[in-house]
PDB file of C-alpha atoms in Angstrom:
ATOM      1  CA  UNK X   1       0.000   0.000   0.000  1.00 83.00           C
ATOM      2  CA  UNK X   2       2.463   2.923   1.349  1.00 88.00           C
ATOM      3  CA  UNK X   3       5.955   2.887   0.588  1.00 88.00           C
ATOM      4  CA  UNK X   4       6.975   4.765   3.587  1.00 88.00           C
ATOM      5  CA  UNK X   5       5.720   7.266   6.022  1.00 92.00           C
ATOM      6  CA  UNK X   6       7.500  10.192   7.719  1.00 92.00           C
ATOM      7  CA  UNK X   7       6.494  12.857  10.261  1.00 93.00           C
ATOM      8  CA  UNK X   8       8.145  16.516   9.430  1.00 92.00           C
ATOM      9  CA  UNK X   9       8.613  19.402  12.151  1.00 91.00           C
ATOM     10  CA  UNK X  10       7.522  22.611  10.702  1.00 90.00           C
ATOM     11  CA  UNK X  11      10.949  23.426   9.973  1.00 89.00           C
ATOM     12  CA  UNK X  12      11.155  20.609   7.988  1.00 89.00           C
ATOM     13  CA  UNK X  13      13.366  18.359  10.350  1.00 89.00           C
ATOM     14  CA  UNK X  14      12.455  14.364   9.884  1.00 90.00           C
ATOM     15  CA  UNK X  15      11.047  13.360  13.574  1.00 91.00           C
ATOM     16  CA  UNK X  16      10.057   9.887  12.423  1.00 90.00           C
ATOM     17  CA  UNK X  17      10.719   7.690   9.413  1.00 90.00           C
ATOM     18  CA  UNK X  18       9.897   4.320   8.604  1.00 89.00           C
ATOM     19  CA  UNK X  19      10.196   2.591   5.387  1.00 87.00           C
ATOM     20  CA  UNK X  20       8.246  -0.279   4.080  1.00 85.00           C
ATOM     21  CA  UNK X  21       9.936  -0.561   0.496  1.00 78.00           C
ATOM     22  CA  UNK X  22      11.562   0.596  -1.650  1.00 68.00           C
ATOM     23  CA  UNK X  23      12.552   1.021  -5.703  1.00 61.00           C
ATOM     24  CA  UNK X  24      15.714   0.362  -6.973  1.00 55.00           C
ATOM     25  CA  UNK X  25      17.126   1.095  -3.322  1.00 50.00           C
ATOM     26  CA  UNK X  26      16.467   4.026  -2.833  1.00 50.00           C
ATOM     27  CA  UNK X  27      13.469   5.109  -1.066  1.00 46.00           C
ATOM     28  CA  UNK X  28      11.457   8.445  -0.896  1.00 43.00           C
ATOM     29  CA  UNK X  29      12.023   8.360   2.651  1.00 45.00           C
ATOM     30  CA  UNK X  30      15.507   9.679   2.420  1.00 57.00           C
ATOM     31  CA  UNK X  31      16.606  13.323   3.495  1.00 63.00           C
ATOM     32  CA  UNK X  32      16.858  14.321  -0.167  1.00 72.00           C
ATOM     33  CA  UNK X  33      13.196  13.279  -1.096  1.00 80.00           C
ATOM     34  CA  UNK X  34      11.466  14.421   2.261  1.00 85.00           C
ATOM     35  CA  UNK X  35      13.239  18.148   1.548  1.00 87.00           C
ATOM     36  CA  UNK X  36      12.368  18.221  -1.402  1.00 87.00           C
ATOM     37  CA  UNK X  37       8.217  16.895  -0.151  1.00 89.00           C
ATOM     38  CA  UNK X  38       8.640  19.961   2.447  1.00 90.00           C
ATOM     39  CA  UNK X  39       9.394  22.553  -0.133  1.00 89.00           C
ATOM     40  CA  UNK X  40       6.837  21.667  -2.264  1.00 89.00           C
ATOM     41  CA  UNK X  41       4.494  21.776   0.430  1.00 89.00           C
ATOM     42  CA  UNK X  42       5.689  25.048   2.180  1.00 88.00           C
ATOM     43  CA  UNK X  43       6.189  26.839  -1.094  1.00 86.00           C
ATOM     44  CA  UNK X  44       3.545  25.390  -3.329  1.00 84.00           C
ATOM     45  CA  UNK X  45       2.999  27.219  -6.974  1.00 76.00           C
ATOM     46  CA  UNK X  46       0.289  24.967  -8.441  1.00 69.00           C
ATOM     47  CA  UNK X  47       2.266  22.968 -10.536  1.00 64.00           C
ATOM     48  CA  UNK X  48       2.824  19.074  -9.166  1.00 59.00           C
ATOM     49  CA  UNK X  49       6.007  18.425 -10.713  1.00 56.00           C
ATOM     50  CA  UNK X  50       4.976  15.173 -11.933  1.00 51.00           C
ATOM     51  CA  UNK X  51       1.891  16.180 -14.206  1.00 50.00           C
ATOM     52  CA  UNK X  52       2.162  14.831 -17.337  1.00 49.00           C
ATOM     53  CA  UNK X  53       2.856  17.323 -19.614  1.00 45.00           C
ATOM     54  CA  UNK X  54       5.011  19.374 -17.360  1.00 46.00           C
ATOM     55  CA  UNK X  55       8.710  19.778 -16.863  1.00 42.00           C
ATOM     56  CA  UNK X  56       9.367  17.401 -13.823  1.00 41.00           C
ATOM     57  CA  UNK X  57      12.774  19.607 -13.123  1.00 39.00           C
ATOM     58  CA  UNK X  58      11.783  23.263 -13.136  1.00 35.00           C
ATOM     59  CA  UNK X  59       7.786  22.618 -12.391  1.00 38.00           C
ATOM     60  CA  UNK X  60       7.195  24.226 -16.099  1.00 36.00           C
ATOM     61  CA  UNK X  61       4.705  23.303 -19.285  1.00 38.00           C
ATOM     62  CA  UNK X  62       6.096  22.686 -22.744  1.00 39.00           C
ATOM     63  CA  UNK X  63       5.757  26.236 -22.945  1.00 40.00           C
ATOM     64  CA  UNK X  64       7.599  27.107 -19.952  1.00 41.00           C
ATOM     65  CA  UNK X  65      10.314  27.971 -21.638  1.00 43.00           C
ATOM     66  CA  UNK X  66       9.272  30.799 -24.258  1.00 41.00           C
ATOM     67  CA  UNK X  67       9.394  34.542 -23.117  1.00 40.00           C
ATOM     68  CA  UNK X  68       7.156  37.314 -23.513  1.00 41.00           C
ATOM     69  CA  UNK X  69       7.393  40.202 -25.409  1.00 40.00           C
ATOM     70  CA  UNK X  70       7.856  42.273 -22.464  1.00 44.00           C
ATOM     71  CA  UNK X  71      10.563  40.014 -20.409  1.00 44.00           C
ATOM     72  CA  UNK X  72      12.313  40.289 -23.468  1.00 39.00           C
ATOM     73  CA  UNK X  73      12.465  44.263 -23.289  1.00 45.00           C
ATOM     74  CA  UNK X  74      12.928  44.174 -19.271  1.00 49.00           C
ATOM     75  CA  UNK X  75       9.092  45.698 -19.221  1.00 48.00           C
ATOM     76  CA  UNK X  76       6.750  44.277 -16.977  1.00 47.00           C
ATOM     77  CA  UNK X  77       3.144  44.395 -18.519  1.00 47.00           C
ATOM     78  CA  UNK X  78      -0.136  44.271 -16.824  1.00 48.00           C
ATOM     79  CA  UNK X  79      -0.577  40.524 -17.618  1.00 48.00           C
ATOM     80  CA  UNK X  80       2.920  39.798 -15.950  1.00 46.00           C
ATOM     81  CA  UNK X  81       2.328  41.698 -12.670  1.00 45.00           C
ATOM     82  CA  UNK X  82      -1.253  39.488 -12.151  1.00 46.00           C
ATOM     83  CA  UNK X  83       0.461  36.364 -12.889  1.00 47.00           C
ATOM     84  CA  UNK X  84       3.215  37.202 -10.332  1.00 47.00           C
ATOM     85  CA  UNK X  85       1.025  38.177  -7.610  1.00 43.00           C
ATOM     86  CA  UNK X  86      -1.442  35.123  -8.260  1.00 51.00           C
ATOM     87  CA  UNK X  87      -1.243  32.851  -5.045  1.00 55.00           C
ATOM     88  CA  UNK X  88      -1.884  29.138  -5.236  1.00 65.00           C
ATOM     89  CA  UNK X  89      -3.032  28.844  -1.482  1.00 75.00           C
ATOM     90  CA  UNK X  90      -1.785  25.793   0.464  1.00 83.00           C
ATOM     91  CA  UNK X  91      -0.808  22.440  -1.258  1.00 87.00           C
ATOM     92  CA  UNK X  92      -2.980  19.739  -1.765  1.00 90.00           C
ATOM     93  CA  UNK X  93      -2.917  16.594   0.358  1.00 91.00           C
ATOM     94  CA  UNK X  94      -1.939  14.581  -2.500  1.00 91.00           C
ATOM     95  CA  UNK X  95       0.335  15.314  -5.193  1.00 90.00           C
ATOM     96  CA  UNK X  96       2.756  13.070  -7.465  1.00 89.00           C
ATOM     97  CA  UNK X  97       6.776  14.516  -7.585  1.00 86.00           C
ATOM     98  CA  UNK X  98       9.529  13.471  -9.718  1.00 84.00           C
ATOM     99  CA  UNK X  99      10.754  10.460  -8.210  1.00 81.00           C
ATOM    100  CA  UNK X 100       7.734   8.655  -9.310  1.00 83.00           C
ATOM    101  CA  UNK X 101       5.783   8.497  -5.961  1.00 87.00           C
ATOM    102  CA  UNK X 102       2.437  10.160  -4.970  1.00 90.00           C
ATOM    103  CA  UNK X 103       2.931  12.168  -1.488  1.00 92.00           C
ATOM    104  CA  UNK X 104      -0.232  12.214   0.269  1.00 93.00           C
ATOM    105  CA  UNK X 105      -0.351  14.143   4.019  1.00 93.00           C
ATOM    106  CA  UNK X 106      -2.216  15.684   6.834  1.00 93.00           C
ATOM    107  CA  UNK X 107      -1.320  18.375   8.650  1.00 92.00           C
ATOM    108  CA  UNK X 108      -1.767  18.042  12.686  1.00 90.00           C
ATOM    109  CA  UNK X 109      -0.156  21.046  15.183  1.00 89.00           C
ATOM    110  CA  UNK X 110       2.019  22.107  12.865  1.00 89.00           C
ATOM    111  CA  UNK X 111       3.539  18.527  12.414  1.00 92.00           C
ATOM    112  CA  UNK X 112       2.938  16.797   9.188  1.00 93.00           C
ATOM    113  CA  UNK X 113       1.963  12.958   9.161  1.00 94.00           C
ATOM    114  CA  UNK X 114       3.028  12.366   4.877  1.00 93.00           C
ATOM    115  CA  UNK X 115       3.971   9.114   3.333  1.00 92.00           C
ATOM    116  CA  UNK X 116       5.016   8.090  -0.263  1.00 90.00           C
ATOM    117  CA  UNK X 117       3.553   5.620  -2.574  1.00 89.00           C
ATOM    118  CA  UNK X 118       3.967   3.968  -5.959  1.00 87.00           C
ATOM    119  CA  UNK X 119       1.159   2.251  -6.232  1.00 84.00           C
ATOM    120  CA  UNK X 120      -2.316   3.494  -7.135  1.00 87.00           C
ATOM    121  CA  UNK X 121      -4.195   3.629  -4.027  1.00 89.00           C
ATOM    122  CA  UNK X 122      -7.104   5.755  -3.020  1.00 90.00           C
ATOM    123  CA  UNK X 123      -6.143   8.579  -1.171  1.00 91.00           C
ATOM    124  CA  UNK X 124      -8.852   9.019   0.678  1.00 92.00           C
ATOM    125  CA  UNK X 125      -8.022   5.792   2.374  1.00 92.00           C
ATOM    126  CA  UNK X 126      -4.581   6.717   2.750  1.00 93.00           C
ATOM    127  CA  UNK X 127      -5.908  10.772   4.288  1.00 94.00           C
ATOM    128  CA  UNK X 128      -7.926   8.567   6.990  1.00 93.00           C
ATOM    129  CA  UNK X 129      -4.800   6.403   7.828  1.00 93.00           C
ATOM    130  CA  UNK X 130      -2.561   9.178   8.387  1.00 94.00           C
ATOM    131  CA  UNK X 131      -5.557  10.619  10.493  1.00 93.00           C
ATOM    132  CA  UNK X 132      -5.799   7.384  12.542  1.00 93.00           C
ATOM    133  CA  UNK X 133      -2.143   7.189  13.080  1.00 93.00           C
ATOM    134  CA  UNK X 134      -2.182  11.440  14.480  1.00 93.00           C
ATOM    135  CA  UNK X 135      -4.948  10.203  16.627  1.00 91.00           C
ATOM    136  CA  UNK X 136      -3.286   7.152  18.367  1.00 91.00           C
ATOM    137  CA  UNK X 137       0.032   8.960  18.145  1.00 91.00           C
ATOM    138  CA  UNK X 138      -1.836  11.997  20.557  1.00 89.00           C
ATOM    139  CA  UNK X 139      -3.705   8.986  22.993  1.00 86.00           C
ATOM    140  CA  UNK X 140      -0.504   7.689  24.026  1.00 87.00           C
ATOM    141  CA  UNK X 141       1.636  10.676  24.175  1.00 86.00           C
ATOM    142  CA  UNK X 142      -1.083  13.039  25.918  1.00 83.00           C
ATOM    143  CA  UNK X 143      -0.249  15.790  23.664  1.00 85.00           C
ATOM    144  CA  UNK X 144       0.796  15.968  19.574  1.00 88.00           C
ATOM    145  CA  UNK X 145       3.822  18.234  19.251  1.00 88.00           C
ATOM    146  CA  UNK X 146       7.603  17.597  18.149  1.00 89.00           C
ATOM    147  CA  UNK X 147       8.834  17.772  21.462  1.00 89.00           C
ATOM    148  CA  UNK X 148       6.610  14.794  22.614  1.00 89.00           C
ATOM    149  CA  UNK X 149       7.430  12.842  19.836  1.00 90.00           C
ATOM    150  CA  UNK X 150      11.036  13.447  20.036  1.00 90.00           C
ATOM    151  CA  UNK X 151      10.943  11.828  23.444  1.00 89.00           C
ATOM    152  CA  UNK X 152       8.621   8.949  23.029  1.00 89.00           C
ATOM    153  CA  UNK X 153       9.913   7.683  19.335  1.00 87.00           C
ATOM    154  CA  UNK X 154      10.983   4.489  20.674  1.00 90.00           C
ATOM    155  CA  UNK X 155       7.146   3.683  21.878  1.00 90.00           C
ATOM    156  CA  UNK X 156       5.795   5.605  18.526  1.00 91.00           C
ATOM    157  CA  UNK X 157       7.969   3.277  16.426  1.00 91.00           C
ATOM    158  CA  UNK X 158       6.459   0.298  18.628  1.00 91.00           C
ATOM    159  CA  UNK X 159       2.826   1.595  17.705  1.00 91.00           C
ATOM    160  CA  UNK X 160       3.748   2.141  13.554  1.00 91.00           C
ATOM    161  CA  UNK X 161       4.680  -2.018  13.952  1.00 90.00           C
ATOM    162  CA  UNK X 162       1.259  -2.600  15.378  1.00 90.00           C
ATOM    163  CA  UNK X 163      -0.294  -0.089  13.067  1.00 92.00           C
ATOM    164  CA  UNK X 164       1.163  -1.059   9.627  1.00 91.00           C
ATOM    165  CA  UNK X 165       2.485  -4.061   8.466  1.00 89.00           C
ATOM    166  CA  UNK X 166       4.693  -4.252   5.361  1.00 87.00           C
ATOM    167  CA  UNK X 167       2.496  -0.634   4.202  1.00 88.00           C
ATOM    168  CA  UNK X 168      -0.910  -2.237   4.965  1.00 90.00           C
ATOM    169  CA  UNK X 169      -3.071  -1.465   8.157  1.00 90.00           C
ATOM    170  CA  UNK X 170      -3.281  -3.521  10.390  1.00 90.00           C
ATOM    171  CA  UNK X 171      -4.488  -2.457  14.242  1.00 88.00           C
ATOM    172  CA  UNK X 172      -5.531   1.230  14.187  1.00 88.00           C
ATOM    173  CA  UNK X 173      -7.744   1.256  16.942  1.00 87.00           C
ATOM    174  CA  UNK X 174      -6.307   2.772  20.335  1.00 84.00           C
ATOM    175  CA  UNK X 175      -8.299   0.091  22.632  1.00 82.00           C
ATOM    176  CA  UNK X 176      -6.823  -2.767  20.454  1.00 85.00           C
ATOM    177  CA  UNK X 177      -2.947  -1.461  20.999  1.00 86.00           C
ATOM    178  CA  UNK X 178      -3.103  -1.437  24.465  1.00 83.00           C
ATOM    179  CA  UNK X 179      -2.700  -5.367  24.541  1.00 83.00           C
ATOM    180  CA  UNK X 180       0.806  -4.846  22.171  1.00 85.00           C
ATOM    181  CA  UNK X 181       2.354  -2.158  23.481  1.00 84.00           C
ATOM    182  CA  UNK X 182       4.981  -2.677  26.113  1.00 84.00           C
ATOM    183  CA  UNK X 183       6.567   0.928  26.669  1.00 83.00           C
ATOM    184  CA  UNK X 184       5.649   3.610  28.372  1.00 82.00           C
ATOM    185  CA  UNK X 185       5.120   7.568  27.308  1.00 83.00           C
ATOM    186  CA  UNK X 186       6.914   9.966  28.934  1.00 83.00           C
ATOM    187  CA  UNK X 187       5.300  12.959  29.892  1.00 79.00           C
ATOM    188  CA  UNK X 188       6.446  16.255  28.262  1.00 75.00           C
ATOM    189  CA  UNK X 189       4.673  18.707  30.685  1.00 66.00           C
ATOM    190  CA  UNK X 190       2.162  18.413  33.720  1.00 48.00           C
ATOM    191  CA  UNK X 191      -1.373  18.789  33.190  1.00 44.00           C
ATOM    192  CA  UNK X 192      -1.981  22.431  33.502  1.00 47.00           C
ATOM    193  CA  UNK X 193      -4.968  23.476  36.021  1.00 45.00           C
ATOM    194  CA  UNK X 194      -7.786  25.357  34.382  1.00 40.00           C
ATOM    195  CA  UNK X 195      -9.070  26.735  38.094  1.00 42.00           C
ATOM    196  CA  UNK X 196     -12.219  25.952  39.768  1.00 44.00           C
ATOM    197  CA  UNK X 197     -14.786  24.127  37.628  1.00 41.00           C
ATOM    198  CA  UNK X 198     -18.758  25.164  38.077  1.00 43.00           C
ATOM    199  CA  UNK X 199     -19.831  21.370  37.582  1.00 49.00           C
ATOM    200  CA  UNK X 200     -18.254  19.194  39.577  1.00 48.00           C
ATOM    201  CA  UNK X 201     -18.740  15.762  37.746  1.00 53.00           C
ATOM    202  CA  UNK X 202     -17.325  17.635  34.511  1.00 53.00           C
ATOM    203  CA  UNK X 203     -13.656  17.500  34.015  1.00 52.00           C
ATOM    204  CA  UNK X 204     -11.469  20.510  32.441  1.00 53.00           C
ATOM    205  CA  UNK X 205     -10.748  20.529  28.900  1.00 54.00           C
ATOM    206  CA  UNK X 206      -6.707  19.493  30.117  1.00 56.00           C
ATOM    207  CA  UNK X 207      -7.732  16.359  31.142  1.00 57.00           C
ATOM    208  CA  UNK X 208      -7.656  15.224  27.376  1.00 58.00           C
ATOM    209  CA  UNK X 209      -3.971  15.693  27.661  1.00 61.00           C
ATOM    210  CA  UNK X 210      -3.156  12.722  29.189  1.00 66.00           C
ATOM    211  CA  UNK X 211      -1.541   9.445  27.799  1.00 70.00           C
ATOM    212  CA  UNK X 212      -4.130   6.350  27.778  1.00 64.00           C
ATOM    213  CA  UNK X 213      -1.564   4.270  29.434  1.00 66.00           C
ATOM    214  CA  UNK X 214       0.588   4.763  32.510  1.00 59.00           C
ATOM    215  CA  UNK X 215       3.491   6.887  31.904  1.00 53.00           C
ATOM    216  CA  UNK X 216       6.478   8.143  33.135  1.00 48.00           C
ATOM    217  CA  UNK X 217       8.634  11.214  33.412  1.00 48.00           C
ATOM    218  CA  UNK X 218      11.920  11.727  31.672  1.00 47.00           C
ATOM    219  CA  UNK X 219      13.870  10.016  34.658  1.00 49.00           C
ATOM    220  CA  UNK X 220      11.880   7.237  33.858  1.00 45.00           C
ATOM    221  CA  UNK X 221       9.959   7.685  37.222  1.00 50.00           C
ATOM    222  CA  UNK X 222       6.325   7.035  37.459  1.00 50.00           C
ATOM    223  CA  UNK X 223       4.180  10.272  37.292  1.00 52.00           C
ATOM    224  CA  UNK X 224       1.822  10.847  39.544  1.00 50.00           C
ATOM    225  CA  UNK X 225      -0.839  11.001  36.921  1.00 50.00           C
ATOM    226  CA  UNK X 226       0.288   7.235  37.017  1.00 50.00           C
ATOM    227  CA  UNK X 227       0.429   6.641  40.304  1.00 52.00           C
ATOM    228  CA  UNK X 228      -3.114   7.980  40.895  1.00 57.00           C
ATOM    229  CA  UNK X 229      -4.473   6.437  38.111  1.00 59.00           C
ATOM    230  CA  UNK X 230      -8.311   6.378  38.034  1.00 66.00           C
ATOM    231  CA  UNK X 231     -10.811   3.980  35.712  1.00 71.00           C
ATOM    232  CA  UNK X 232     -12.603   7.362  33.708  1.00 74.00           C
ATOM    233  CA  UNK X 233     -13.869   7.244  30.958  1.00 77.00           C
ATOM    234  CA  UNK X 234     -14.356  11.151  28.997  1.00 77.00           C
ATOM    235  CA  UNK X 235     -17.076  12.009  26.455  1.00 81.00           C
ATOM    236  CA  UNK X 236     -17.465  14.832  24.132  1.00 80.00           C
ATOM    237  CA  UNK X 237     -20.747  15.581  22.426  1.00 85.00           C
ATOM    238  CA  UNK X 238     -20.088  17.957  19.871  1.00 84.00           C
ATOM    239  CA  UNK X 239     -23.023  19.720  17.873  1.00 88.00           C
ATOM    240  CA  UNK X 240     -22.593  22.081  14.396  1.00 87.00           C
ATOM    241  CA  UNK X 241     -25.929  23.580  13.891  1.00 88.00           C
ATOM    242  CA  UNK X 242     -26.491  25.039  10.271  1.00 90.00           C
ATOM    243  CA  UNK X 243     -29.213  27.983   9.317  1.00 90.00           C
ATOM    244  CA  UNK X 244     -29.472  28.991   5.845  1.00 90.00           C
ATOM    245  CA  UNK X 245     -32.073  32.236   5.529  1.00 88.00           C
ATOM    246  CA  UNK X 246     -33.495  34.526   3.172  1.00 87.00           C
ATOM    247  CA  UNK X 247     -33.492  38.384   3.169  1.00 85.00           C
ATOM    248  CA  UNK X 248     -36.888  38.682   4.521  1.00 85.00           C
ATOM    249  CA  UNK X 249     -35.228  36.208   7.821  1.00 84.00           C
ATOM    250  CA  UNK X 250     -37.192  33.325   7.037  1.00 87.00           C
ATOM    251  CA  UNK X 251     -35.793  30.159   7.852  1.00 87.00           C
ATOM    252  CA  UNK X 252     -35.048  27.949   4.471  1.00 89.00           C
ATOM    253  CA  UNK X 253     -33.059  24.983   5.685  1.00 89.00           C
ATOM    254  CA  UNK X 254     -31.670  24.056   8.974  1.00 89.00           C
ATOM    255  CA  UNK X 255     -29.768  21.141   9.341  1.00 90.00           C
ATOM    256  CA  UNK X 256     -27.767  19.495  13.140  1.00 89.00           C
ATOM    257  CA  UNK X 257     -25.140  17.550  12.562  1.00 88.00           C
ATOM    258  CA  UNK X 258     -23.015  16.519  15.393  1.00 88.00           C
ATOM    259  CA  UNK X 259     -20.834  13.400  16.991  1.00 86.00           C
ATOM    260  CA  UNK X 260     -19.821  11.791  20.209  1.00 85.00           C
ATOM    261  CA  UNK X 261     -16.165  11.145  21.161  1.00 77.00           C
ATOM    262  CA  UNK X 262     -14.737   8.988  23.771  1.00 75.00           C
ATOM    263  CA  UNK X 263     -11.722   8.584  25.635  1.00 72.00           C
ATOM    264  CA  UNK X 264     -10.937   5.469  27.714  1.00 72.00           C
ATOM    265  CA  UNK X 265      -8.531   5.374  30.699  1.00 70.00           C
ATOM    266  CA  UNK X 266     -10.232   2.642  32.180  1.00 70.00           C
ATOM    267  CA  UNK X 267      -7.891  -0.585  32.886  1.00 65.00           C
ATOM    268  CA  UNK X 268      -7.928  -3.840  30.813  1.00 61.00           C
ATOM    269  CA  UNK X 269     -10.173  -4.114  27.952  1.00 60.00           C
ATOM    270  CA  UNK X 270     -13.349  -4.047  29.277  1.00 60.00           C
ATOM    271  CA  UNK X 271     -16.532  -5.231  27.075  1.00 58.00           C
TER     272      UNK X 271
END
């Protein structure tokens, strides 16, 4: 399925890499490839560099080449000034670049979760894998930044062998990993407190923050979010109510549409 997949700082440092194969050997998870993914991505024109058609070197048509009228003279028409200031907006999760492969990614708190292919896949498969792996990533770290993964990539590298196997996935659930996974997260900061709640039975927004599984600090101590660890369980209804009206303020469609998440911290696997 995926060739390899690679989380990126937003400086463009490589926090995690993992390849599944590789053509020729030489895979488009090396330095050279995932710079060149990054630029693309943080200075995106429009052009995927491997559309047919288009020069896969310089990012140009077959026309790319031929100068205007006013270049030539060192003018700069009308037509050339909108063209310059024309802005392509953010790149698109999936795009194909020279080496051959199609770079698909999601961007998470700044981080981006990307991986490589050579095979023709659906994206939207591969989108919702790279979303799964963000999500189980955050459950057992307690919180999604570089920092966090820097100091947990031996357990994070234990999860992507549960996760995928040879590309394909294979456990993606968090509930499901808890019976494979062996290490434990280390925690990069404390749970901050959000002051005095005015419910008592409902829990600060913080509390999300914490790893799934018992963790540690970076003496390799037990917290004491460990120590004190409590069978909760957290739940988040979330509702997105949409109003369309006319001029006159009459109502013309009105739609809910809204979910229900769920953390666990509750021991074992219960049914």
């Amino acid at each position: 399925m995926i060739t390899n997949f690679f989380v990126l700082s937003p400086r463009g440092d490589t926090v995690i890499a993992k390849s599944y194969r590789s053509k020729s050997g030489v895979g488009a998870h090396e330095r050279s490839h995932t710079e060149a993914f990054f630029r693309k991505v943080k200075f995106w024109d429009g052009v995927a560099p491997g559309t047919p058609g288009m020069d896969t070197t310089l990012g140009l048509g077959s026309g790319g080449n031929k100068l205007s009228a006013d270049s030539l003279s060192g003018g700069s028409g009308e037509g050339s000034e909108a063209k310059d200031s024309k802005k392509f907006g953010d790149a698109p999760p999936v795009f194909v670049m020279p080496d051959g492969y199609s770079y698909m990614h999601v961007k998470r708190n700044g981080l981006i979760f990307g991986c490589a292919t050579e095979k023709n896949i659906s994206p939207v498969v591969v989108i919702e894998l790279l979303s799964k792996i963000a999500k189980v990533f955050k459950d057992y770290c307690g919180t999604l930044s570089e920092e966090s993964i820097r100091k947990n990539f031996i357990l994070l590298y234990e999860l992507l062998d549960e996760l995928l196997d040879y590309g394909y996935p294979q456990v993606t659930q968090t509930e499901n990993l808890k019976a494979f996974v062996y290490n434990e997260p280390i925690v990069v900061s404390a749970v901050a407190d959000t002051g005095k709640m005015i419910n008592p039975k409902t829990a600060s927004a913080s509390a999300v923050h914490k790893p799934v599984i018992s963790s540690v600090n970076a003496d390799g101590k037990k917290t004491s979010l460990a120590a004190n660890q409590k069978n909760e369980i957290f739940v988040d209804i979330l509702e997105r109510l949409s109003v369309l009206f006319s001029s006159n303020g009459y109502v013309l469609n009105s739609t809910i549409d809204g979910c229900i998440q769920m953390k666990s911290y509750l021991a074992g696997n219960p049914q």
